[in-house]
mmCIF file of C-alpha atoms and ligand atoms in Angstrom:
data_model
loop_
_atom_site.group_PDB
_atom_site.id
_atom_site.type_symbol
_atom_site.label_atom_id
_atom_site.label_comp_id
_atom_site.label_asym_id
_atom_site.label_seq_id
_atom_site.Cartn_x
_atom_site.Cartn_y
_atom_site.Cartn_z
ATOM 1 C CA UNK A 1 96.250 156.933 134.480
ATOM 2 C CA UNK A 2 97.513 153.444 133.833
ATOM 3 C CA UNK A 3 95.694 152.043 130.789
ATOM 4 C CA UNK A 4 96.885 148.609 129.732
ATOM 5 C CA UNK A 5 95.885 146.531 126.730
ATOM 6 C CA UNK A 6 96.430 142.851 127.492
ATOM 7 C CA UNK A 7 96.859 141.144 124.154
ATOM 8 C CA UNK A 8 97.184 137.634 122.779
ATOM 9 C CA UNK A 9 95.385 134.855 120.928
ATOM 10 C CA UNK A 10 92.339 133.040 122.372
ATOM 11 C CA UNK A 11 93.476 131.071 125.392
ATOM 12 C CA UNK A 12 96.724 133.014 125.869
ATOM 13 C CA UNK A 13 95.833 133.831 129.467
ATOM 14 C CA UNK A 14 94.410 137.346 129.068
ATOM 15 C CA UNK A 15 91.410 136.742 131.318
ATOM 16 C CA UNK A 16 93.496 134.784 133.832
ATOM 17 C CA UNK A 17 96.187 137.452 134.163
ATOM 18 C CA UNK A 18 93.692 140.350 134.070
ATOM 19 C CA UNK A 19 92.051 139.066 137.240
ATOM 20 C CA UNK A 20 95.390 139.170 139.040
ATOM 21 C CA UNK A 21 96.406 142.568 137.638
ATOM 22 C CA UNK A 22 93.174 144.321 138.612
ATOM 23 C CA UNK A 23 93.656 143.177 142.216
ATOM 24 C CA UNK A 24 97.248 144.373 142.387
ATOM 25 C CA UNK A 25 96.893 147.723 140.573
ATOM 26 C CA UNK A 26 93.232 148.601 141.362
ATOM 27 C CA UNK A 27 92.330 148.891 137.706
ATOM 28 C CA UNK A 28 88.896 148.606 136.132
ATOM 29 C CA UNK A 29 88.653 145.397 134.096
ATOM 30 C CA UNK A 30 86.977 145.733 130.700
ATOM 31 C CA UNK A 31 86.671 142.417 128.862
ATOM 32 C CA UNK A 32 84.673 142.560 125.623
ATOM 33 C CA UNK A 33 84.280 138.761 125.773
ATOM 34 C CA UNK A 34 82.676 139.028 129.243
ATOM 35 C CA UNK A 35 80.512 141.983 128.183
ATOM 36 C CA UNK A 36 79.267 140.066 125.134
ATOM 37 C CA UNK A 37 78.579 136.930 127.200
ATOM 38 C CA UNK A 38 76.485 138.990 129.646
ATOM 39 C CA UNK A 39 74.475 140.414 126.717
ATOM 40 C CA UNK A 40 73.893 136.819 125.550
ATOM 41 C CA UNK A 41 72.840 135.727 129.052
ATOM 42 C CA UNK A 42 70.441 138.679 129.267
ATOM 43 C CA UNK A 43 68.929 137.708 125.882
ATOM 44 C CA UNK A 44 69.320 141.219 124.388
ATOM 45 C CA UNK A 45 69.137 141.820 120.613
ATOM 46 C CA UNK A 46 72.839 142.647 120.647
ATOM 47 C CA UNK A 47 73.544 139.408 122.528
ATOM 48 C CA UNK A 48 71.543 137.292 120.094
ATOM 49 C CA UNK A 49 73.389 138.773 117.101
ATOM 50 C CA UNK A 50 76.775 138.407 118.833
ATOM 51 C CA UNK A 51 76.072 134.780 119.778
ATOM 52 C CA UNK A 52 75.706 133.724 116.133
ATOM 53 C CA UNK A 53 79.179 135.093 115.370
ATOM 54 C CA UNK A 54 80.902 133.962 118.580
ATOM 55 C CA UNK A 55 79.549 130.414 118.252
ATOM 56 C CA UNK A 56 81.209 130.301 114.829
ATOM 57 C CA UNK A 57 84.557 131.614 116.056
ATOM 58 C CA UNK A 58 84.080 134.983 114.299
ATOM 59 C CA UNK A 59 84.586 138.519 115.555
ATOM 60 C CA UNK A 60 81.653 140.748 116.459
ATOM 61 C CA UNK A 61 81.414 144.003 114.367
ATOM 62 C CA UNK A 62 83.771 146.802 115.434
ATOM 63 C CA UNK A 63 81.059 149.414 116.063
ATOM 64 C CA UNK A 64 79.300 147.059 118.513
ATOM 65 C CA UNK A 65 82.342 146.468 120.729
ATOM 66 C CA UNK A 66 83.566 150.085 120.500
ATOM 67 C CA UNK A 67 80.107 151.249 121.653
ATOM 68 C CA UNK A 68 80.145 148.819 124.590
ATOM 69 C CA UNK A 69 83.604 149.966 125.692
ATOM 70 C CA UNK A 70 82.651 153.629 125.361
ATOM 71 C CA UNK A 71 79.667 153.134 127.671
ATOM 72 C CA UNK A 72 81.808 151.333 130.246
ATOM 73 C CA UNK A 73 84.604 153.933 130.195
ATOM 74 C CA UNK A 74 82.001 156.667 130.770
ATOM 75 C CA UNK A 75 80.628 154.745 133.769
ATOM 76 C CA UNK A 76 83.997 155.183 135.538
ATOM 77 C CA UNK A 77 84.998 158.858 135.319
ATOM 78 C CA UNK A 78 87.215 158.623 138.425
ATOM 79 C CA UNK A 79 89.064 155.395 137.537
ATOM 80 C CA UNK A 80 92.832 155.316 138.125
ATOM 81 C CA UNK A 81 93.168 153.137 135.043
ATOM 82 C CA UNK A 82 91.703 150.399 132.886
ATOM 83 C CA UNK A 83 92.814 147.001 131.749
ATOM 84 C CA UNK A 84 91.454 146.203 128.296
ATOM 85 C CA UNK A 85 91.159 142.430 127.932
ATOM 86 C CA UNK A 86 90.348 141.049 124.473
ATOM 87 C CA UNK A 87 89.974 144.575 123.072
ATOM 88 C CA UNK A 88 91.036 146.026 120.664
ATOM 89 C CA UNK A 89 90.953 143.034 118.325
ATOM 90 C CA UNK A 90 91.197 144.955 115.015
ATOM 91 C CA UNK A 91 93.039 148.088 113.898
ATOM 92 C CA UNK A 92 89.759 150.093 113.577
ATOM 93 C CA UNK A 93 88.975 149.105 117.203
ATOM 94 C CA UNK A 94 92.429 150.366 118.258
ATOM 95 C CA UNK A 95 91.831 153.647 116.428
ATOM 96 C CA UNK A 96 88.392 153.943 118.073
ATOM 97 C CA UNK A 97 89.942 153.332 121.493
ATOM 98 C CA UNK A 98 92.633 155.964 120.922
ATOM 99 C CA UNK A 99 89.971 158.506 120.006
ATOM 100 C CA UNK A 100 87.777 157.608 122.969
ATOM 101 C CA UNK A 101 90.658 157.921 125.440
ATOM 102 C CA UNK A 102 91.892 161.146 123.839
ATOM 103 C CA UNK A 103 88.388 162.621 124.257
ATOM 104 C CA UNK A 104 88.684 161.679 127.940
ATOM 105 C CA UNK A 105 92.146 163.313 128.268
ATOM 106 C CA UNK A 106 94.032 160.063 128.619
ATOM 107 C CA UNK A 107 95.747 157.430 126.445
ATOM 108 C CA UNK A 108 96.958 153.826 126.314
ATOM 109 C CA UNK A 109 100.069 153.396 128.492
ATOM 110 C CA UNK A 110 101.161 150.101 126.939
ATOM 111 C CA UNK A 111 100.105 146.919 125.199
ATOM 112 C CA UNK A 112 101.478 143.690 126.671
ATOM 113 C CA UNK A 113 101.190 140.592 124.499
ATOM 114 C CA UNK A 114 101.180 137.035 125.854
ATOM 115 C CA UNK A 115 102.973 134.746 123.390
ATOM 116 C CA UNK A 116 101.652 131.156 123.236
ATOM 117 C CA UNK A 117 101.914 128.664 120.365
ATOM 118 C CA UNK A 118 98.839 127.285 118.583
ATOM 119 C CA UNK A 119 99.111 123.721 119.980
ATOM 120 C CA UNK A 120 99.167 124.966 123.586
ATOM 121 C CA UNK A 121 96.220 127.316 122.889
ATOM 122 C CA UNK A 122 94.138 124.492 121.475
ATOM 123 C CA UNK A 123 94.812 122.163 124.386
ATOM 124 C CA UNK A 124 94.084 124.895 126.990
ATOM 125 C CA UNK A 125 90.775 125.827 125.368
ATOM 126 C CA UNK A 126 89.644 122.219 124.919
ATOM 127 C CA UNK A 127 90.423 121.664 128.599
ATOM 128 C CA UNK A 128 88.486 124.804 129.604
ATOM 129 C CA UNK A 129 85.611 123.644 127.343
ATOM 130 C CA UNK A 130 85.086 120.597 129.577
ATOM 131 C CA UNK A 131 83.908 122.859 132.414
ATOM 132 C CA UNK A 132 83.223 126.350 131.007
ATOM 133 C CA UNK A 133 80.110 125.447 129.047
ATOM 134 C CA UNK A 134 81.305 127.945 126.413
ATOM 135 C CA UNK A 135 80.169 126.754 122.964
ATOM 136 C CA UNK A 136 83.275 128.339 121.376
ATOM 137 C CA UNK A 137 85.592 126.138 123.504
ATOM 138 C CA UNK A 138 83.949 122.844 122.590
ATOM 139 C CA UNK A 139 85.610 121.647 119.423
ATOM 140 C CA UNK A 140 89.022 121.796 117.855
ATOM 141 C CA UNK A 141 87.831 123.029 114.459
ATOM 142 C CA UNK A 142 86.139 126.055 116.030
ATOM 143 C CA UNK A 143 89.170 126.830 118.169
ATOM 144 C CA UNK A 144 91.381 126.756 115.061
ATOM 145 C CA UNK A 145 88.915 129.138 113.390
ATOM 146 C CA UNK A 146 89.275 131.565 116.329
ATOM 147 C CA UNK A 147 93.064 131.365 116.125
ATOM 148 C CA UNK A 148 92.848 132.004 112.373
ATOM 149 C CA UNK A 149 90.645 135.096 112.990
ATOM 150 C CA UNK A 150 93.295 136.243 115.454
ATOM 151 C CA UNK A 151 96.141 135.750 112.990
ATOM 152 C CA UNK A 152 94.420 137.624 110.148
ATOM 153 C CA UNK A 153 92.502 140.393 111.921
ATOM 154 C CA UNK A 154 93.948 140.811 115.417
ATOM 155 C CA UNK A 155 97.716 140.221 115.116
ATOM 156 C CA UNK A 156 98.164 143.500 113.103
ATOM 157 C CA UNK A 157 97.008 145.442 116.185
ATOM 158 C CA UNK A 158 100.436 144.697 117.719
ATOM 159 C CA UNK A 159 102.105 146.674 114.902
ATOM 160 C CA UNK A 160 99.718 149.548 115.550
ATOM 161 C CA UNK A 161 100.968 149.908 119.151
ATOM 162 C CA UNK A 162 104.578 149.068 118.213
ATOM 163 C CA UNK A 163 104.383 152.094 115.883
ATOM 164 C CA UNK A 164 103.579 154.186 118.967
ATOM 165 C CA UNK A 165 106.469 152.630 120.939
ATOM 166 C CA UNK A 166 103.992 151.017 123.378
ATOM 167 C CA UNK A 167 104.307 147.299 122.567
ATOM 168 C CA UNK A 168 105.858 144.669 124.889
ATOM 169 C CA UNK A 169 105.701 140.884 124.557
ATOM 170 C CA UNK A 170 106.125 138.255 127.269
ATOM 171 C CA UNK A 171 106.246 134.472 127.173
ATOM 172 C CA UNK A 172 102.737 133.208 128.023
ATOM 173 C CA UNK A 173 103.821 129.594 128.594
ATOM 174 C CA UNK A 174 104.757 128.542 132.105
ATOM 175 C CA UNK A 175 103.412 128.901 135.630
ATOM 176 C CA UNK A 176 100.617 131.492 135.978
ATOM 177 C CA UNK A 177 102.442 133.149 138.924
ATOM 178 C CA UNK A 178 105.728 133.438 136.977
ATOM 179 C CA UNK A 179 103.967 135.043 134.007
ATOM 180 C CA UNK A 180 102.190 137.397 136.402
ATOM 181 C CA UNK A 181 105.436 138.514 137.981
ATOM 182 C CA UNK A 182 106.968 139.234 134.542
ATOM 183 C CA UNK A 183 103.899 141.345 133.683
ATOM 184 C CA UNK A 184 104.259 143.218 136.977
ATOM 185 C CA UNK A 185 107.922 143.975 136.248
ATOM 186 C CA UNK A 186 106.929 145.642 132.961
ATOM 187 C CA UNK A 187 104.099 147.584 134.579
ATOM 188 C CA UNK A 188 106.192 148.731 137.551
ATOM 189 C CA UNK A 189 108.918 149.964 135.181
ATOM 190 C CA UNK A 190 106.285 151.866 133.228
ATOM 191 C CA UNK A 191 104.860 153.429 136.401
ATOM 192 C CA UNK A 192 108.368 154.586 137.365
ATOM 193 C CA UNK A 193 108.764 156.212 133.932
ATOM 194 C CA UNK A 194 105.367 157.904 134.316
ATOM 195 C CA UNK A 195 106.474 159.291 137.730
ATOM 196 C CA UNK A 196 109.782 160.601 136.346
ATOM 197 C CA UNK A 197 108.080 162.377 133.460
ATOM 198 C CA UNK A 198 105.627 164.207 135.780
HETATM 199 P P1 LIG B 201 87.249 136.268 124.896
HETATM 200 O O1 LIG B 201 86.303 136.164 126.005
HETATM 201 O O2 LIG B 201 88.162 137.451 124.879
HETATM 202 O O3 LIG B 201 87.946 134.858 124.937
HETATM 203 P P2 LIG B 201 89.344 134.204 124.891
HETATM 204 O O4 LIG B 201 90.242 134.958 123.974
HETATM 205 O O5 LIG B 201 89.050 132.784 124.599
HETATM 206 O O6 LIG B 201 89.850 134.221 126.378
HETATM 207 P P3 LIG B 201 91.182 134.452 127.144
HETATM 208 O O7 LIG B 201 92.394 134.543 126.244
HETATM 209 O O8 LIG B 201 90.932 135.606 128.046
HETATM 210 O O9 LIG B 201 91.209 133.118 128.023
HETATM 211 P P4 LIG B 201 92.356 132.719 129.028
HETATM 212 O O10 LIG B 201 93.567 132.683 128.152
HETATM 213 O O11 LIG B 201 92.447 133.515 130.251
HETATM 214 O O12 LIG B 201 86.498 136.256 123.459
HETATM 215 C C1 LIG B 201 85.527 135.290 123.091
HETATM 216 C C2 LIG B 201 84.855 135.674 121.760
HETATM 217 O O13 LIG B 201 84.135 136.934 121.915
HETATM 218 C C3 LIG B 201 85.769 135.931 120.571
HETATM 219 O O14 LIG B 201 86.128 134.738 119.902
HETATM 220 C C4 LIG B 201 84.881 136.869 119.696
HETATM 221 O O15 LIG B 201 83.927 136.146 118.978
HETATM 222 C C5 LIG B 201 84.161 137.721 120.729
HETATM 223 N N1 LIG B 201 84.866 138.986 121.022
HETATM 224 C C6 LIG B 201 85.425 139.321 122.246
HETATM 225 N N2 LIG B 201 86.010 140.540 122.168
HETATM 226 C C7 LIG B 201 85.817 140.989 120.882
HETATM 227 C C8 LIG B 201 86.228 142.170 120.184
HETATM 228 N N3 LIG B 201 86.945 143.135 120.786
HETATM 229 N N4 LIG B 201 85.892 142.303 118.872
HETATM 230 C C9 LIG B 201 85.178 141.351 118.250
HETATM 231 N N5 LIG B 201 84.754 140.198 118.850
HETATM 232 C C10 LIG B 201 85.086 140.017 120.164
HETATM 233 O O16 LIG B 201 92.033 131.267 129.455
HETATM 234 C C11 LIG B 201 92.171 130.126 128.647
HETATM 235 C C12 LIG B 201 92.440 128.883 129.464
HETATM 236 O O17 LIG B 201 93.848 128.760 129.645
HETATM 237 C C13 LIG B 201 91.824 128.901 130.854
HETATM 238 O O18 LIG B 201 91.269 127.646 131.109
HETATM 239 C C14 LIG B 201 93.006 129.157 131.780
HETATM 240 O O19 LIG B 201 92.871 128.549 133.041
HETATM 241 C C15 LIG B 201 94.155 128.530 131.020
HETATM 242 N N6 LIG B 201 95.433 129.172 131.299
HETATM 243 C C16 LIG B 201 95.676 130.497 131.420
HETATM 244 N N7 LIG B 201 96.985 130.703 131.664
HETATM 245 C C17 LIG B 201 97.592 129.479 131.660
HETATM 246 C C18 LIG B 201 98.936 129.028 131.834
HETATM 247 N N8 LIG B 201 99.944 129.876 132.061
HETATM 248 N N9 LIG B 201 99.195 127.703 131.756
HETATM 249 C C19 LIG B 201 98.188 126.823 131.530
HETATM 250 N N10 LIG B 201 96.884 127.175 131.369
HETATM 251 C C20 LIG B 201 96.595 128.486 131.425
#
């Protein structure tokens, strides 16, 4: 299986690039941000609790997102691979994901990080906020809070995968198509390696 974690700060382009990758590699897209927003739209208890945190730029508790991902992975027993978008966002989430995949006889193939500086992130999210209707994209202070959450809680997840020799970083600034083709080069090289080791 090809299981990719697409990593990066809020606004790095994870959702944008995931859409393109799932089309090219026929992967199942699992975005915790999208899953949480659908819980909010459905007005579930989980959604109402998550909304309070998300609207303040904070992360949702680990056990909530791990449970959501577990349910989704189980819904696709015949998948050829998954793209994890916006998950894991903490080291305990990464450990939970490793365990879940191990229990399903598979593992993470690689983590690819999109590198984008804070100024560019802020301007992208404020621009998206004009049309997305997302409360967490509406003001600069909240966006900075999300970036700060990323720097303290999420950035260490890169070291977790680097320790397993699975971490790659690409420049996330530039044309969307150029970034996509760099991502594809990494993934194609990985697929070749997987073939050789079979
Ligand atoms: P997410 O939905 O994951 O939101 P995001 O990080 O803002 O989105 P993303 O990074 O995918 O956006 P993209 O760059 O594609 O999370 C939202 C919230 O949910 C979190 O703050 C947290 O509260 C909660 N949450 C989610 N997962 C969680 C977890 N695992 N644990 C705990 N809490 C969790 O797009 C940004 C903009 O940039 C777009 O407008 C796009 O068009 C533009 N863009 C993309 N690429 C570009 C490029 N190359 N050049 C110019 N613009 C570009």
